[in-house]
Amino acid sequence: MANNEESLCEAARKGDIGKLQSLIDSGADVTYFDKEGLTPLMHAAKHGHAEVVKALLDASAPWNALSPSNLSAGDFAMENGHQAAFDILLNMGIQAELILGTIARKENAKGNSNRDYLEDRVNFSEDKVMDTESKAIMMAWEKPLMEAHAKAICSQGGHILNIGFGMGLVDTAIQQYGPTSHTIIEAHPEVYDRMLQSGWGEKENVKIIFGRWQDVLSQLESYDGIFFDTYGEYYEDMREFHQHLPQLVKPGGIYSFFNGLCGGNPFFHVVYCQLVSLELENLGYSTQLIPLPVKDCLGEEIWEGVRHKYWQLDTYYLPVCQSIDDSE
Ligand SMILES: C[S@@+](CC[C@H](N)C(=O)[O-])C[C@H]1O[C@@H](n2cnc3c(N)ncnc32)[C@H](O)[C@@H]1O
């Protein structure tokens, strides 16, 4: 059973491109998982056979299939330091996601992706805010990251916009820079009530706008610093927000966002970091990704009672985006 496919895996392991190609031509299944749960593409990537990786991708081998330990071919290439194979897989991932994005835009369900979340209850505790499915909306371990984001977007002073209040960590840090104005958009009624109860409505330089950012765009001005960190939305929603940056960011202004993109898989995270940088570049923004080590703030106990571990990587890449015209 599956003799051709076992031979395909073997040819991929050995880098035998001739054998591999003839197996593909005779109809061997490139989507096959062997008894270890690995695909021919994973074997080729693990051993750094770039030519074989390319041939398998050309034959429609899935670039994003996962092994039982949740690793993709790109992760195997990355772990083993095979740059050429890694580059081919990275390129493939970016192209595939660009196409997916185009399809998503065409099928756009009119941007109501987190309607259920916004109508549901929210549980607040000292170290996290959770939804009713025990998924974390925001967690206290992110505090140093939020402080670093605040520092980046407040570096020009002036008028600051934050989208998504959560635990108010980034907003507390923004206040420490004494901005001229500090606008906060928050869409969840319970988070909004809590903001008011804790005095955010009385701060002199703070303006709170209640609603989804999509619905309140007409109330916005332009800002020296903007931070975007919502919950329950898709990459496509953030991409839609990015289309508004030219109107929202003042000349010389800084934009940043919570970079939790594919935070559960190292290779997919690299794909999305590159993808978002590329898409921002097409809008006229350069993106610097500043590495911040996070391993030390992430003990296993942090995730107790949390259903989805949304971050599993050792380094956080904090994006700092600026108009390309400003940085020239
Ligand atoms: C991850 S939390 C933000 C955490 C925040 N950066 C902090 O430092 O605590 C996301 C917040 O965005 C809000 N939110 C979700 N979708 C939104 C939308 N479309 N517009 C505005 N706020 C939204 C959620 O209710 C939640 O309070």
Short mmCIF file of C-alpha atoms and ligand atoms in Angstrom, two decimals:
data_model
loop_
_atom_site.label_atom_id
_atom_site.label_comp_id
_atom_site.label_asym_id
_atom_site.label_seq_id
_atom_site.Cartn_x
_atom_site.Cartn_y
_atom_site.Cartn_z
CA MET A 1 0.00 0.00 0.00
CA ALA A 2 1.16 3.53 -0.85
CA ASN A 3 4.42 2.17 -2.30
CA ASN A 4 4.77 5.05 -4.71
CA GLU A 5 4.25 7.54 -1.95
CA GLU A 6 6.77 5.84 0.37
CA SER A 7 9.24 5.98 -2.53
CA LEU A 8 8.37 9.65 -2.98
CA CYS A 9 9.26 10.32 0.67
CA GLU A 10 12.50 8.40 0.25
CA ALA A 11 13.45 10.30 -2.91
CA ALA A 12 12.64 13.57 -1.09
CA ARG A 13 14.85 12.53 1.86
CA LYS A 14 17.73 11.61 -0.41
CA GLY A 15 17.33 14.58 -2.74
CA ASP A 16 16.94 12.24 -5.73
CA ILE A 17 15.25 14.71 -8.08
CA GLY A 18 15.18 12.34 -11.09
CA LYS A 19 13.38 9.58 -9.18
CA LEU A 20 11.08 12.10 -7.50
CA GLN A 21 10.08 13.69 -10.79
CA SER A 22 9.31 10.34 -12.43
CA LEU A 23 7.17 9.32 -9.42
CA ILE A 24 5.28 12.61 -9.64
CA ASP A 25 4.83 12.12 -13.40
CA SER A 26 3.41 8.66 -12.81
CA GLY A 27 0.80 10.09 -10.43
CA ALA A 28 2.30 9.59 -6.93
CA ASP A 29 0.33 11.57 -4.34
CA VAL A 30 2.38 14.59 -3.18
CA THR A 31 -0.07 15.23 -0.34
CA TYR A 32 0.80 11.87 1.30
CA PHE A 33 1.61 11.69 5.03
CA ASP A 34 3.90 8.80 5.99
CA LYS A 35 3.61 6.84 9.25
CA GLU A 36 5.52 9.56 11.14
CA GLY A 37 2.99 12.08 9.86
CA LEU A 38 5.46 13.77 7.50
CA THR A 39 4.89 14.74 3.86
CA PRO A 40 7.49 14.39 1.06
CA LEU A 41 7.85 18.20 1.19
CA MET A 42 8.69 18.09 4.91
CA HIS A 43 11.35 15.42 4.26
CA ALA A 44 12.90 17.49 1.47
CA ALA A 45 12.85 20.67 3.60
CA LYS A 46 14.33 18.86 6.61
CA HIS A 47 17.27 17.71 4.51
CA GLY A 48 17.65 21.00 2.64
CA HIS A 49 17.02 19.67 -0.88
CA ALA A 50 15.90 22.95 -2.42
CA GLU A 51 15.42 21.58 -5.94
CA VAL A 52 13.16 18.83 -4.61
CA VAL A 53 11.21 21.34 -2.53
CA LYS A 54 10.61 23.37 -5.69
CA ALA A 55 9.56 20.31 -7.74
CA LEU A 56 7.08 19.24 -5.05
CA LEU A 57 5.59 22.72 -4.76
CA ASP A 58 5.32 22.90 -8.56
CA ALA A 59 3.36 19.64 -8.32
CA SER A 60 0.96 21.32 -5.81
CA ALA A 61 2.33 19.80 -2.60
CA PRO A 62 0.69 21.73 0.27
CA TRP A 63 3.25 24.21 1.70
CA ASN A 64 1.24 24.62 4.92
CA ALA A 65 0.58 20.98 5.91
CA LEU A 66 1.40 20.28 9.56
CA SER A 67 3.27 17.38 11.18
CA PRO A 68 1.92 15.79 14.38
CA SER A 69 4.06 18.28 16.32
CA ASN A 70 2.49 21.17 14.40
CA LEU A 71 5.50 21.92 12.25
CA SER A 72 5.34 22.78 8.56
CA ALA A 73 7.95 22.15 5.86
CA GLY A 74 9.13 25.75 6.38
CA ASP A 75 9.69 25.07 10.09
CA PHE A 76 11.84 22.03 9.24
CA ALA A 77 13.93 24.09 6.79
CA MET A 78 14.26 26.89 9.37
CA GLU A 79 15.17 24.56 12.27
CA ASN A 80 17.88 22.91 10.24
CA GLY A 81 19.31 26.10 8.76
CA HIS A 82 18.51 25.30 5.10
CA GLN A 83 18.28 28.81 3.72
CA ALA A 84 17.60 27.99 0.05
CA ALA A 85 14.75 25.59 0.85
CA PHE A 86 13.42 28.05 3.43
CA ASP A 87 13.39 30.92 0.90
CA ILE A 88 11.45 28.87 -1.65
CA LEU A 89 8.85 27.90 0.97
CA LEU A 90 8.61 31.45 2.29
CA ASN A 91 7.99 32.78 -1.21
CA MET A 92 5.36 30.13 -1.78
CA GLY A 93 3.63 31.00 1.52
CA ILE A 94 3.55 34.72 0.74
CA GLN A 95 2.21 34.15 -2.79
CA ALA A 96 -0.45 31.73 -1.53
CA GLU A 97 -1.61 34.09 1.22
CA LEU A 98 -1.68 37.05 -1.19
CA ILE A 99 -4.01 35.04 -3.42
CA LEU A 100 -6.13 33.97 -0.43
CA GLY A 101 -6.39 37.63 0.56
CA THR A 102 -7.64 38.54 -2.89
CA ILE A 103 -10.28 35.81 -2.67
CA ALA A 104 -11.26 36.94 0.84
CA ARG A 105 -11.65 40.53 -0.39
CA LYS A 106 -13.94 39.34 -3.18
CA GLU A 107 -16.03 37.30 -0.76
CA ASN A 108 -15.92 39.92 1.97
CA ALA A 109 -18.88 39.17 4.27
CA LYS A 110 -19.26 42.91 4.89
CA GLY A 111 -16.85 43.05 7.78
CA ASN A 112 -18.90 41.75 10.68
CA SER A 113 -16.38 39.13 11.69
CA ASN A 114 -16.60 39.63 15.47
CA ARG A 115 -20.30 40.44 15.87
CA ASP A 116 -20.83 37.37 18.18
CA TYR A 117 -17.98 38.38 20.45
CA LEU A 118 -19.29 41.93 20.73
CA GLU A 119 -22.73 40.66 21.78
CA ASP A 120 -21.36 38.18 24.32
CA ARG A 121 -20.32 38.61 27.97
CA VAL A 122 -16.74 39.34 28.99
CA ASN A 123 -14.99 38.12 32.16
CA PHE A 124 -12.49 40.42 33.83
CA SER A 125 -9.84 39.23 36.27
CA GLU A 126 -6.60 40.74 37.49
CA ASP A 127 -4.39 39.10 34.90
CA LYS A 128 -6.71 38.63 31.94
CA VAL A 129 -9.91 39.45 30.12
CA MET A 130 -11.67 36.41 28.63
CA ASP A 131 -14.66 35.71 26.43
CA THR A 132 -17.33 33.15 27.37
CA GLU A 133 -15.44 30.37 25.56
CA SER A 134 -12.41 30.96 27.84
CA LYS A 135 -10.42 32.46 25.01
CA ALA A 136 -8.18 35.27 26.18
CA ILE A 137 -9.05 38.69 24.85
CA MET A 138 -6.06 40.23 26.62
CA MET A 139 -3.48 38.99 29.13
CA ALA A 140 -1.23 40.78 31.59
CA TRP A 141 1.95 39.06 30.29
CA GLU A 142 1.71 41.42 27.32
CA LYS A 143 2.32 44.48 29.54
CA PRO A 144 5.99 44.97 28.55
CA LEU A 145 5.00 44.62 24.88
CA MET A 146 2.24 47.22 25.27
CA GLU A 147 4.72 49.56 26.98
CA ALA A 148 7.10 49.15 24.05
CA HIS A 149 4.28 49.83 21.56
CA ALA A 150 3.29 52.97 23.50
CA LYS A 151 6.89 54.18 23.47
CA ALA A 152 7.09 53.67 19.69
CA ILE A 153 3.84 55.45 18.81
CA CYS A 154 4.39 58.30 21.29
CA SER A 155 7.91 59.06 20.06
CA GLN A 156 6.67 62.12 18.12
CA GLY A 157 4.32 63.30 20.95
CA GLY A 158 1.15 65.01 19.68
CA HIS A 159 -2.12 63.25 18.92
CA ILE A 160 -2.43 59.53 19.62
CA LEU A 161 -5.06 56.99 18.57
CA ASN A 162 -5.49 53.54 20.11
CA ILE A 163 -7.94 50.99 18.77
CA GLY A 164 -9.03 48.35 21.32
CA PHE A 165 -8.88 49.09 25.08
CA GLY A 166 -8.82 45.53 26.50
CA MET A 167 -7.08 45.82 29.88
CA GLY A 168 -6.01 49.39 29.17
CA LEU A 169 -2.34 48.41 29.30
CA VAL A 170 -1.27 50.30 26.21
CA ASP A 171 -3.48 53.27 27.14
CA THR A 172 -1.99 53.47 30.63
CA ALA A 173 1.47 53.49 29.05
CA ILE A 174 0.42 56.12 26.45
CA GLN A 175 -0.80 58.41 29.26
CA GLN A 176 2.68 58.40 30.75
CA TYR A 177 3.95 60.22 27.64
CA GLY A 178 1.42 63.06 28.19
CA PRO A 179 0.07 63.22 24.63
CA THR A 180 -1.77 66.36 23.48
CA SER A 181 -4.77 64.17 22.77
CA HIS A 182 -5.41 60.46 23.29
CA THR A 183 -8.32 58.93 21.41
CA ILE A 184 -9.46 55.39 22.28
CA ILE A 185 -11.90 53.36 20.20
CA GLU A 186 -13.60 50.46 21.98
CA ALA A 187 -16.45 48.35 20.62
CA HIS A 188 -17.44 46.03 23.46
CA PRO A 189 -20.12 47.49 25.76
CA GLU A 190 -18.77 45.82 28.91
CA VAL A 191 -15.19 46.88 28.24
CA TYR A 192 -16.50 50.37 27.53
CA ASP A 193 -18.47 50.45 30.83
CA ARG A 194 -15.41 49.35 32.71
CA MET A 195 -13.34 52.10 31.10
CA LEU A 196 -15.86 54.66 32.34
CA GLN A 197 -16.00 53.10 35.83
CA SER A 198 -12.24 53.30 36.12
CA GLY A 199 -12.18 57.00 35.28
CA TRP A 200 -11.00 57.00 31.68
CA GLY A 201 -13.90 59.28 30.71
CA GLU A 202 -12.66 62.02 33.03
CA LYS A 203 -9.09 62.30 31.83
CA GLU A 204 -8.54 65.70 30.23
CA ASN A 205 -6.68 64.63 27.12
CA VAL A 206 -8.71 61.43 26.54
CA LYS A 207 -11.53 61.07 24.04
CA ILE A 208 -13.36 57.73 24.04
CA ILE A 209 -15.23 56.65 20.95
CA PHE A 210 -17.60 53.75 21.54
CA GLY A 211 -18.14 51.53 18.51
CA ARG A 212 -16.37 49.32 15.99
CA TRP A 213 -13.51 51.14 14.29
CA GLN A 214 -15.19 50.29 10.97
CA ASP A 215 -18.28 52.23 12.04
CA VAL A 216 -16.61 55.30 13.55
CA LEU A 217 -14.05 56.18 10.89
CA SER A 218 -15.89 59.41 10.06
CA GLN A 219 -15.26 60.66 13.64
CA LEU A 220 -11.51 60.29 13.31
CA GLU A 221 -8.90 62.90 12.46
CA SER A 222 -5.23 62.35 11.71
CA TYR A 223 -2.68 61.31 14.32
CA ASP A 224 1.02 61.34 15.18
CA GLY A 225 0.84 57.82 16.59
CA ILE A 226 -1.64 54.97 16.03
CA PHE A 227 -1.87 51.53 17.63
CA PHE A 228 -4.22 48.79 16.41
CA ASP A 229 -5.08 45.79 18.61
CA THR A 230 -8.61 44.41 18.30
CA TYR A 231 -10.04 40.98 19.13
CA GLY A 232 -12.02 38.40 17.21
CA GLU A 233 -11.19 39.92 13.86
CA TYR A 234 -9.29 38.40 10.94
CA TYR A 235 -6.13 39.43 9.14
CA GLU A 236 -8.46 40.70 6.43
CA ASP A 237 -9.96 43.24 8.89
CA MET A 238 -6.55 44.60 9.76
CA ARG A 239 -5.72 44.76 6.07
CA GLU A 240 -8.89 46.80 5.60
CA PHE A 241 -7.82 49.13 8.42
CA HIS A 242 -4.47 49.61 6.70
CA GLN A 243 -6.24 51.03 3.64
CA HIS A 244 -7.21 54.02 5.84
CA LEU A 245 -3.68 54.76 7.08
CA PRO A 246 -2.95 57.46 4.46
CA GLN A 247 -5.86 59.51 5.88
CA LEU A 248 -5.19 58.65 9.53
CA VAL A 249 -1.41 58.99 9.92
CA LYS A 250 0.01 62.53 9.94
CA PRO A 251 3.21 63.21 8.01
CA GLY A 252 6.04 61.95 10.21
CA GLY A 253 3.59 59.82 12.22
CA ILE A 254 4.12 56.27 13.47
CA TYR A 255 1.79 53.31 13.10
CA SER A 256 2.06 50.03 15.02
CA PHE A 257 -0.15 46.99 15.62
CA PHE A 258 -0.21 43.97 17.89
CA ASN A 259 1.81 41.46 15.93
CA GLY A 260 0.19 38.23 17.04
CA LEU A 261 -0.06 37.02 13.45
CA CYS A 262 0.11 33.21 13.48
CA GLY A 263 1.67 33.35 16.95
CA GLY A 264 1.47 29.58 17.32
CA ASN A 265 3.85 28.63 14.52
CA PRO A 266 7.32 30.06 13.85
CA PHE A 267 7.29 29.66 10.05
CA PHE A 268 3.74 30.93 9.50
CA HIS A 269 4.64 33.91 11.68
CA VAL A 270 7.57 34.74 9.39
CA VAL A 271 5.25 34.41 6.35
CA TYR A 272 2.76 36.84 7.88
CA CYS A 273 5.42 39.31 9.08
CA GLN A 274 6.69 39.47 5.49
CA LEU A 275 3.21 39.59 4.03
CA VAL A 276 2.06 42.49 6.19
CA SER A 277 5.31 44.40 5.54
CA LEU A 278 4.86 43.90 1.80
CA GLU A 279 1.25 45.04 1.89
CA LEU A 280 2.13 48.09 3.97
CA GLU A 281 4.95 48.88 1.55
CA ASN A 282 2.40 48.86 -1.30
CA LEU A 283 0.49 51.49 0.69
CA GLY A 284 3.64 53.60 1.07
CA TYR A 285 4.83 52.50 4.54
CA SER A 286 8.12 50.98 5.59
CA THR A 287 7.97 48.48 8.47
CA GLN A 288 10.73 47.87 10.95
CA LEU A 289 10.28 44.71 13.04
CA ILE A 290 11.98 45.16 16.40
CA PRO A 291 12.74 41.83 18.13
CA LEU A 292 11.74 41.62 21.79
CA PRO A 293 12.45 38.41 23.76
CA VAL A 294 9.31 37.16 25.49
CA LYS A 295 10.27 33.67 26.63
CA ASP A 296 10.85 34.83 30.22
CA CYS A 297 7.39 36.35 30.66
CA LEU A 298 5.65 33.22 29.42
CA GLY A 299 5.60 30.41 31.98
CA GLU A 300 3.21 27.49 31.36
CA GLU A 301 1.10 28.54 34.40
CA ILE A 302 0.11 31.74 32.58
CA TRP A 303 -2.13 29.72 30.28
CA GLU A 304 -4.03 27.89 33.03
CA GLY A 305 -7.75 28.08 32.27
CA VAL A 306 -7.15 29.68 28.86
CA ARG A 307 -8.55 27.69 25.98
CA HIS A 308 -6.34 28.87 23.18
CA LYS A 309 -2.61 29.51 23.59
CA TYR A 310 -2.42 32.34 21.07
CA TRP A 311 1.32 32.95 21.46
CA GLN A 312 4.02 30.25 21.55
CA LEU A 313 7.11 31.91 20.14
CA ASP A 314 10.22 33.11 21.96
CA THR A 315 10.56 36.45 20.20
CA TYR A 316 7.97 39.15 19.55
CA TYR A 317 8.54 41.36 16.51
CA LEU A 318 7.23 44.82 17.27
CA PRO A 319 6.27 46.62 14.05
CA VAL A 320 7.12 50.29 13.64
CA CYS A 321 5.66 51.67 10.40
CA GLN A 322 6.35 55.04 8.86
CA SER A 323 5.55 56.63 5.54
CA ILE A 324 8.31 55.82 3.06
CA ASP A 325 8.33 59.54 2.10
CA ASP A 326 9.18 60.44 5.73
CA SER A 327 11.96 57.92 6.11
CA GLU A 328 13.72 58.96 2.86
C1 LIG B 1 -6.58 42.56 22.66
S1 LIG B 1 -7.65 43.71 23.36
C2 LIG B 1 -6.70 45.18 23.38
C3 LIG B 1 -5.69 45.18 24.46
C4 LIG B 1 -5.02 46.52 24.67
N1 LIG B 1 -4.05 46.78 23.65
C5 LIG B 1 -4.37 46.59 26.03
O1 LIG B 1 -3.25 47.12 26.09
O2 LIG B 1 -4.94 46.14 27.03
C6 LIG B 1 -8.78 44.01 22.06
C7 LIG B 1 -9.86 45.03 22.34
O3 LIG B 1 -10.43 45.43 21.08
C8 LIG B 1 -11.83 45.54 21.22
N2 LIG B 1 -12.40 45.40 19.86
C9 LIG B 1 -12.67 44.25 19.19
N3 LIG B 1 -13.11 44.52 17.95
C10 LIG B 1 -13.13 45.87 17.83
C11 LIG B 1 -13.48 46.74 16.77
N4 LIG B 1 -13.88 46.29 15.60
N5 LIG B 1 -13.36 48.07 16.98
C12 LIG B 1 -12.93 48.55 18.19
N6 LIG B 1 -12.59 47.76 19.23
C13 LIG B 1 -12.68 46.44 19.06
C14 LIG B 1 -12.17 44.42 22.19
O4 LIG B 1 -13.42 44.59 22.78
C15 LIG B 1 -11.01 44.48 23.16
O5 LIG B 1 -11.30 45.33 24.23
#
